[in-house]
Amino acid sequence: MATVDLSYIRNLFGDSLKSDGDAEAYRVLLVMVLARSTDADCYRHPAEIEAVQKVIKEHLDEDISEEDIQSVATTDLYQSAPLEKYISRLAPKLSIEQRKNIVHGLMEVLVSDGQVAASEVEYFNSVVMALRMTYAEVVGLC
């Protein structure tokens, strides 16, 4: 079961980062970005939940429940700082491949219900910017 220890994120704003930050940062960001995307258009479509579960399984080899996705998507953590702030803080710890995996997984979730709302496009763009990715990196040119 993919449960995300959100205390890792809270520690980002203190001095206690773990030495295995890269793997944990990737895991936490992947789950947070994908889970939060299910609420980007204010409607959590069942196809989006299934897409999150599929991407998490493919990239982390873990199962995640619908309840865990909802919990991460609606955590009070986002009230203290927007998700983009957490992404920006963790982005330097990730390889370009890990960043691409997050973005491509996000694209898979956003198109899974057959339509992409303007708010989902805005969310996608904010994630890409927070990950500090170029257009070329997003589309796979480099």
mmCIF file with all atom_site columns, C-alpha atoms in Angstrom:
data_model
loop_
_atom_site.group_PDB
_atom_site.id
_atom_site.type_symbol
_atom_site.label_atom_id
_atom_site.label_alt_id
_atom_site.label_comp_id
_atom_site.label_asym_id
_atom_site.label_entity_id
_atom_site.label_seq_id
_atom_site.pdbx_PDB_ins_code
_atom_site.Cartn_x
_atom_site.Cartn_y
_atom_site.Cartn_z
_atom_site.occupancy
_atom_site.B_iso_or_equiv
_atom_site.pdbx_formal_charge
_atom_site.auth_seq_id
_atom_site.auth_comp_id
_atom_site.auth_asym_id
_atom_site.auth_atom_id
_atom_site.pdbx_PDB_model_num
ATOM 1   C CA . MET A 1 1   ? 0.000   0.000  0.000   1.00 0.00 ? 1   MET A CA 1
ATOM 2   C CA . ALA A 1 2   ? 1.457   3.335  -1.035  1.00 0.00 ? 2   ALA A CA 1
ATOM 3   C CA . THR A 1 3   ? 1.012   5.548  1.944   1.00 0.00 ? 3   THR A CA 1
ATOM 4   C CA . VAL A 1 4   ? 2.780   8.858  1.798   1.00 0.00 ? 4   VAL A CA 1
ATOM 5   C CA . ASP A 1 5   ? 4.527   10.136 4.878   1.00 0.00 ? 5   ASP A CA 1
ATOM 6   C CA . LEU A 1 6   ? 3.644   13.804 4.631   1.00 0.00 ? 6   LEU A CA 1
ATOM 7   C CA . SER A 1 7   ? 5.984   14.560 7.533   1.00 0.00 ? 7   SER A CA 1
ATOM 8   C CA . TYR A 1 8   ? 8.761   14.329 4.924   1.00 0.00 ? 8   TYR A CA 1
ATOM 9   C CA . ILE A 1 9   ? 7.247   17.369 3.234   1.00 0.00 ? 9   ILE A CA 1
ATOM 10  C CA . ARG A 1 10  ? 6.831   19.205 6.526   1.00 0.00 ? 10  ARG A CA 1
ATOM 11  C CA . ASN A 1 11  ? 10.515  18.576 7.269   1.00 0.00 ? 11  ASN A CA 1
ATOM 12  C CA . LEU A 1 12  ? 11.498  20.359 4.073   1.00 0.00 ? 12  LEU A CA 1
ATOM 13  C CA . PHE A 1 13  ? 11.007  23.630 5.827   1.00 0.00 ? 13  PHE A CA 1
ATOM 14  C CA . GLY A 1 14  ? 13.133  22.562 8.765   1.00 0.00 ? 14  GLY A CA 1
ATOM 15  C CA . ASP A 1 15  ? 16.653  21.165 8.882   1.00 0.00 ? 15  ASP A CA 1
ATOM 16  C CA . SER A 1 16  ? 15.929  17.448 8.945   1.00 0.00 ? 16  SER A CA 1
ATOM 17  C CA . LEU A 1 17  ? 16.070  16.193 5.362   1.00 0.00 ? 17  LEU A CA 1
ATOM 18  C CA . LYS A 1 18  ? 16.823  12.511 5.005   1.00 0.00 ? 18  LYS A CA 1
ATOM 19  C CA . SER A 1 19  ? 19.993  11.436 3.228   1.00 0.00 ? 19  SER A CA 1
ATOM 20  C CA . ASP A 1 20  ? 17.948  9.223  0.884   1.00 0.00 ? 20  ASP A CA 1
ATOM 21  C CA . GLY A 1 21  ? 16.090  12.323 -0.281  1.00 0.00 ? 21  GLY A CA 1
ATOM 22  C CA . ASP A 1 22  ? 16.178  11.571 -4.000  1.00 0.00 ? 22  ASP A CA 1
ATOM 23  C CA . ALA A 1 23  ? 14.151  8.339  -3.874  1.00 0.00 ? 23  ALA A CA 1
ATOM 24  C CA . GLU A 1 24  ? 11.806  9.566  -1.170  1.00 0.00 ? 24  GLU A CA 1
ATOM 25  C CA . ALA A 1 25  ? 11.430  12.988 -2.804  1.00 0.00 ? 25  ALA A CA 1
ATOM 26  C CA . TYR A 1 26  ? 10.463  11.317 -6.086  1.00 0.00 ? 26  TYR A CA 1
ATOM 27  C CA . ARG A 1 27  ? 8.014   8.969  -4.394  1.00 0.00 ? 27  ARG A CA 1
ATOM 28  C CA . VAL A 1 28  ? 6.350   11.724 -2.381  1.00 0.00 ? 28  VAL A CA 1
ATOM 29  C CA . LEU A 1 29  ? 6.145   14.155 -5.291  1.00 0.00 ? 29  LEU A CA 1
ATOM 30  C CA . LEU A 1 30  ? 4.785   11.592 -7.713  1.00 0.00 ? 30  LEU A CA 1
ATOM 31  C CA . VAL A 1 31  ? 1.984   10.647 -5.330  1.00 0.00 ? 31  VAL A CA 1
ATOM 32  C CA . MET A 1 32  ? 1.229   14.243 -4.313  1.00 0.00 ? 32  MET A CA 1
ATOM 33  C CA . VAL A 1 33  ? 1.166   15.630 -7.861  1.00 0.00 ? 33  VAL A CA 1
ATOM 34  C CA . LEU A 1 34  ? -0.981  12.813 -9.214  1.00 0.00 ? 34  LEU A CA 1
ATOM 35  C CA . ALA A 1 35  ? -3.369  12.730 -6.258  1.00 0.00 ? 35  ALA A CA 1
ATOM 36  C CA . ARG A 1 36  ? -3.824  16.493 -6.315  1.00 0.00 ? 36  ARG A CA 1
ATOM 37  C CA . SER A 1 37  ? -4.540  16.384 -10.051 1.00 0.00 ? 37  SER A CA 1
ATOM 38  C CA . THR A 1 38  ? -7.724  14.426 -9.347  1.00 0.00 ? 38  THR A CA 1
ATOM 39  C CA . ASP A 1 39  ? -9.142  17.608 -7.797  1.00 0.00 ? 39  ASP A CA 1
ATOM 40  C CA . ALA A 1 40  ? -7.771  20.058 -10.365 1.00 0.00 ? 40  ALA A CA 1
ATOM 41  C CA . ASP A 1 41  ? -11.171 20.407 -12.024 1.00 0.00 ? 41  ASP A CA 1
ATOM 42  C CA . CYS A 1 42  ? -13.182 20.084 -8.783  1.00 0.00 ? 42  CYS A CA 1
ATOM 43  C CA . TYR A 1 43  ? -14.505 16.671 -9.821  1.00 0.00 ? 43  TYR A CA 1
ATOM 44  C CA . ARG A 1 44  ? -12.745 13.425 -9.017  1.00 0.00 ? 44  ARG A CA 1
ATOM 45  C CA . HIS A 1 45  ? -13.629 11.161 -11.937 1.00 0.00 ? 45  HIS A CA 1
ATOM 46  C CA . PRO A 1 46  ? -13.268 7.400  -11.342 1.00 0.00 ? 46  PRO A CA 1
ATOM 47  C CA . ALA A 1 47  ? -11.051 7.163  -14.460 1.00 0.00 ? 47  ALA A CA 1
ATOM 48  C CA . GLU A 1 48  ? -8.634  9.652  -12.873 1.00 0.00 ? 48  GLU A CA 1
ATOM 49  C CA . ILE A 1 49  ? -8.385  7.537  -9.716  1.00 0.00 ? 49  ILE A CA 1
ATOM 50  C CA . GLU A 1 50  ? -7.693  4.448  -11.817 1.00 0.00 ? 50  GLU A CA 1
ATOM 51  C CA . ALA A 1 51  ? -5.057  6.337  -13.818 1.00 0.00 ? 51  ALA A CA 1
ATOM 52  C CA . VAL A 1 52  ? -3.311  7.474  -10.615 1.00 0.00 ? 52  VAL A CA 1
ATOM 53  C CA . GLN A 1 53  ? -3.298  3.898  -9.342  1.00 0.00 ? 53  GLN A CA 1
ATOM 54  C CA . LYS A 1 54  ? -1.891  2.638  -12.661 1.00 0.00 ? 54  LYS A CA 1
ATOM 55  C CA . VAL A 1 55  ? 0.890   5.253  -12.826 1.00 0.00 ? 55  VAL A CA 1
ATOM 56  C CA . ILE A 1 56  ? 1.872   4.673  -9.176  1.00 0.00 ? 56  ILE A CA 1
ATOM 57  C CA . LYS A 1 57  ? 2.005   0.927  -9.815  1.00 0.00 ? 57  LYS A CA 1
ATOM 58  C CA . GLU A 1 58  ? 4.118   1.403  -12.965 1.00 0.00 ? 58  GLU A CA 1
ATOM 59  C CA . HIS A 1 59  ? 6.608   3.844  -11.446 1.00 0.00 ? 59  HIS A CA 1
ATOM 60  C CA . LEU A 1 60  ? 6.777   2.804  -7.797  1.00 0.00 ? 60  LEU A CA 1
ATOM 61  C CA . ASP A 1 61  ? 5.558   -0.799 -7.966  1.00 0.00 ? 61  ASP A CA 1
ATOM 62  C CA . GLU A 1 62  ? 3.115   0.016  -5.166  1.00 0.00 ? 62  GLU A CA 1
ATOM 63  C CA . ASP A 1 63  ? -0.634  -0.124 -4.830  1.00 0.00 ? 63  ASP A CA 1
ATOM 64  C CA . ILE A 1 64  ? -2.524  2.914  -3.587  1.00 0.00 ? 64  ILE A CA 1
ATOM 65  C CA . SER A 1 65  ? -6.137  2.957  -2.466  1.00 0.00 ? 65  SER A CA 1
ATOM 66  C CA . GLU A 1 66  ? -8.769  5.446  -3.517  1.00 0.00 ? 66  GLU A CA 1
ATOM 67  C CA . GLU A 1 67  ? -8.932  6.566  0.121   1.00 0.00 ? 67  GLU A CA 1
ATOM 68  C CA . ASP A 1 68  ? -5.192  7.297  0.183   1.00 0.00 ? 68  ASP A CA 1
ATOM 69  C CA . ILE A 1 69  ? -5.457  9.246  -3.057  1.00 0.00 ? 69  ILE A CA 1
ATOM 70  C CA . GLN A 1 70  ? -8.300  11.311 -1.633  1.00 0.00 ? 70  GLN A CA 1
ATOM 71  C CA . SER A 1 71  ? -6.410  11.858 1.611   1.00 0.00 ? 71  SER A CA 1
ATOM 72  C CA . VAL A 1 72  ? -3.304  13.130 -0.178  1.00 0.00 ? 72  VAL A CA 1
ATOM 73  C CA . ALA A 1 73  ? -5.373  15.207 -2.617  1.00 0.00 ? 73  ALA A CA 1
ATOM 74  C CA . THR A 1 74  ? -7.157  17.036 0.184   1.00 0.00 ? 74  THR A CA 1
ATOM 75  C CA . THR A 1 75  ? -4.526  17.192 2.925   1.00 0.00 ? 75  THR A CA 1
ATOM 76  C CA . ASP A 1 76  ? -4.412  20.348 5.035   1.00 0.00 ? 76  ASP A CA 1
ATOM 77  C CA . LEU A 1 77  ? -0.755  20.608 4.071   1.00 0.00 ? 77  LEU A CA 1
ATOM 78  C CA . TYR A 1 78  ? -1.808  22.661 1.043   1.00 0.00 ? 78  TYR A CA 1
ATOM 79  C CA . GLN A 1 79  ? -3.263  25.314 3.363   1.00 0.00 ? 79  GLN A CA 1
ATOM 80  C CA . SER A 1 80  ? 0.168   26.143 4.789   1.00 0.00 ? 80  SER A CA 1
ATOM 81  C CA . ALA A 1 81  ? 1.808   26.385 1.340   1.00 0.00 ? 81  ALA A CA 1
ATOM 82  C CA . PRO A 1 82  ? 0.713   25.665 -2.225  1.00 0.00 ? 82  PRO A CA 1
ATOM 83  C CA . LEU A 1 83  ? 1.816   22.389 -3.780  1.00 0.00 ? 83  LEU A CA 1
ATOM 84  C CA . GLU A 1 84  ? 4.018   24.297 -6.213  1.00 0.00 ? 84  GLU A CA 1
ATOM 85  C CA . LYS A 1 85  ? 6.146   25.482 -3.293  1.00 0.00 ? 85  LYS A CA 1
ATOM 86  C CA . TYR A 1 86  ? 6.779   21.897 -2.189  1.00 0.00 ? 86  TYR A CA 1
ATOM 87  C CA . ILE A 1 87  ? 7.521   20.864 -5.775  1.00 0.00 ? 87  ILE A CA 1
ATOM 88  C CA . SER A 1 88  ? 9.994   23.732 -6.210  1.00 0.00 ? 88  SER A CA 1
ATOM 89  C CA . ARG A 1 89  ? 11.752  22.741 -3.011  1.00 0.00 ? 89  ARG A CA 1
ATOM 90  C CA . LEU A 1 90  ? 12.085  19.099 -4.040  1.00 0.00 ? 90  LEU A CA 1
ATOM 91  C CA . ALA A 1 91  ? 12.704  19.537 -7.788  1.00 0.00 ? 91  ALA A CA 1
ATOM 92  C CA . PRO A 1 92  ? 16.497  19.981 -7.485  1.00 0.00 ? 92  PRO A CA 1
ATOM 93  C CA . LYS A 1 93  ? 16.701  16.590 -5.754  1.00 0.00 ? 93  LYS A CA 1
ATOM 94  C CA . LEU A 1 94  ? 15.175  14.815 -8.760  1.00 0.00 ? 94  LEU A CA 1
ATOM 95  C CA . SER A 1 95  ? 16.835  13.633 -11.932 1.00 0.00 ? 95  SER A CA 1
ATOM 96  C CA . ILE A 1 96  ? 15.444  14.844 -15.246 1.00 0.00 ? 96  ILE A CA 1
ATOM 97  C CA . GLU A 1 97  ? 14.061  11.333 -15.818 1.00 0.00 ? 97  GLU A CA 1
ATOM 98  C CA . GLN A 1 98  ? 12.180  11.458 -12.518 1.00 0.00 ? 98  GLN A CA 1
ATOM 99  C CA . ARG A 1 99  ? 10.756  14.868 -13.450 1.00 0.00 ? 99  ARG A CA 1
ATOM 100 C CA . LYS A 1 100 ? 9.690   13.545 -16.861 1.00 0.00 ? 100 LYS A CA 1
ATOM 101 C CA . ASN A 1 101 ? 8.007   10.561 -15.191 1.00 0.00 ? 101 ASN A CA 1
ATOM 102 C CA . ILE A 1 102 ? 6.006   12.911 -12.978 1.00 0.00 ? 102 ILE A CA 1
ATOM 103 C CA . VAL A 1 103 ? 4.926   15.083 -15.916 1.00 0.00 ? 103 VAL A CA 1
ATOM 104 C CA . HIS A 1 104 ? 4.066   12.167 -18.193 1.00 0.00 ? 104 HIS A CA 1
ATOM 105 C CA . GLY A 1 105 ? 2.165   10.453 -15.382 1.00 0.00 ? 105 GLY A CA 1
ATOM 106 C CA . LEU A 1 106 ? 0.299   13.702 -14.780 1.00 0.00 ? 106 LEU A CA 1
ATOM 107 C CA . MET A 1 107 ? -0.623  13.913 -18.474 1.00 0.00 ? 107 MET A CA 1
ATOM 108 C CA . GLU A 1 108 ? -1.947  10.354 -18.321 1.00 0.00 ? 108 GLU A CA 1
ATOM 109 C CA . VAL A 1 109 ? -4.188  11.220 -15.361 1.00 0.00 ? 109 VAL A CA 1
ATOM 110 C CA . LEU A 1 110 ? -5.435  14.500 -16.841 1.00 0.00 ? 110 LEU A CA 1
ATOM 111 C CA . VAL A 1 111 ? -6.605  12.932 -20.114 1.00 0.00 ? 111 VAL A CA 1
ATOM 112 C CA . SER A 1 112 ? -8.002  9.766  -18.497 1.00 0.00 ? 112 SER A CA 1
ATOM 113 C CA . ASP A 1 113 ? -11.585 11.050 -18.234 1.00 0.00 ? 113 ASP A CA 1
ATOM 114 C CA . GLY A 1 114 ? -11.683 12.065 -21.895 1.00 0.00 ? 114 GLY A CA 1
ATOM 115 C CA . GLN A 1 115 ? -11.582 15.812 -21.353 1.00 0.00 ? 115 GLN A CA 1
ATOM 116 C CA . VAL A 1 116 ? -9.103  18.339 -20.027 1.00 0.00 ? 116 VAL A CA 1
ATOM 117 C CA . ALA A 1 117 ? -10.564 21.366 -18.269 1.00 0.00 ? 117 ALA A CA 1
ATOM 118 C CA . ALA A 1 118 ? -8.892  24.778 -18.267 1.00 0.00 ? 118 ALA A CA 1
ATOM 119 C CA . SER A 1 119 ? -8.160  24.371 -14.542 1.00 0.00 ? 119 SER A CA 1
ATOM 120 C CA . GLU A 1 120 ? -6.348  21.107 -15.287 1.00 0.00 ? 120 GLU A CA 1
ATOM 121 C CA . VAL A 1 121 ? -4.221  22.833 -17.936 1.00 0.00 ? 121 VAL A CA 1
ATOM 122 C CA . GLU A 1 122 ? -3.398  25.536 -15.399 1.00 0.00 ? 122 GLU A CA 1
ATOM 123 C CA . TYR A 1 123 ? -2.449  22.871 -12.836 1.00 0.00 ? 123 TYR A CA 1
ATOM 124 C CA . PHE A 1 124 ? -0.273  21.062 -15.395 1.00 0.00 ? 124 PHE A CA 1
ATOM 125 C CA . ASN A 1 125 ? 1.551   24.271 -16.318 1.00 0.00 ? 125 ASN A CA 1
ATOM 126 C CA . SER A 1 126 ? 2.157   25.162 -12.676 1.00 0.00 ? 126 SER A CA 1
ATOM 127 C CA . VAL A 1 127 ? 3.616   21.703 -11.961 1.00 0.00 ? 127 VAL A CA 1
ATOM 128 C CA . VAL A 1 128 ? 5.921   21.876 -14.997 1.00 0.00 ? 128 VAL A CA 1
ATOM 129 C CA . MET A 1 129 ? 7.127   25.343 -13.977 1.00 0.00 ? 129 MET A CA 1
ATOM 130 C CA . ALA A 1 130 ? 7.691   24.258 -10.370 1.00 0.00 ? 130 ALA A CA 1
ATOM 131 C CA . LEU A 1 131 ? 9.696   21.251 -11.610 1.00 0.00 ? 131 LEU A CA 1
ATOM 132 C CA . ARG A 1 132 ? 11.850  23.732 -13.551 1.00 0.00 ? 132 ARG A CA 1
ATOM 133 C CA . MET A 1 133 ? 11.450  21.872 -16.817 1.00 0.00 ? 133 MET A CA 1
ATOM 134 C CA . THR A 1 134 ? 11.883  23.273 -20.294 1.00 0.00 ? 134 THR A CA 1
ATOM 135 C CA . TYR A 1 135 ? 9.398   22.738 -23.109 1.00 0.00 ? 135 TYR A CA 1
ATOM 136 C CA . ALA A 1 136 ? 11.934  20.501 -24.841 1.00 0.00 ? 136 ALA A CA 1
ATOM 137 C CA . GLU A 1 137 ? 12.251  18.315 -21.742 1.00 0.00 ? 137 GLU A CA 1
ATOM 138 C CA . VAL A 1 138 ? 8.477   18.000 -21.381 1.00 0.00 ? 138 VAL A CA 1
ATOM 139 C CA . VAL A 1 139 ? 7.970   16.812 -24.950 1.00 0.00 ? 139 VAL A CA 1
ATOM 140 C CA . GLY A 1 140 ? 10.993  14.501 -24.854 1.00 0.00 ? 140 GLY A CA 1
ATOM 141 C CA . LEU A 1 141 ? 13.424  16.316 -27.130 1.00 0.00 ? 141 LEU A CA 1
ATOM 142 C CA . CYS A 1 142 ? 16.120  16.052 -24.510 1.00 0.00 ? 142 CYS A CA 1
#
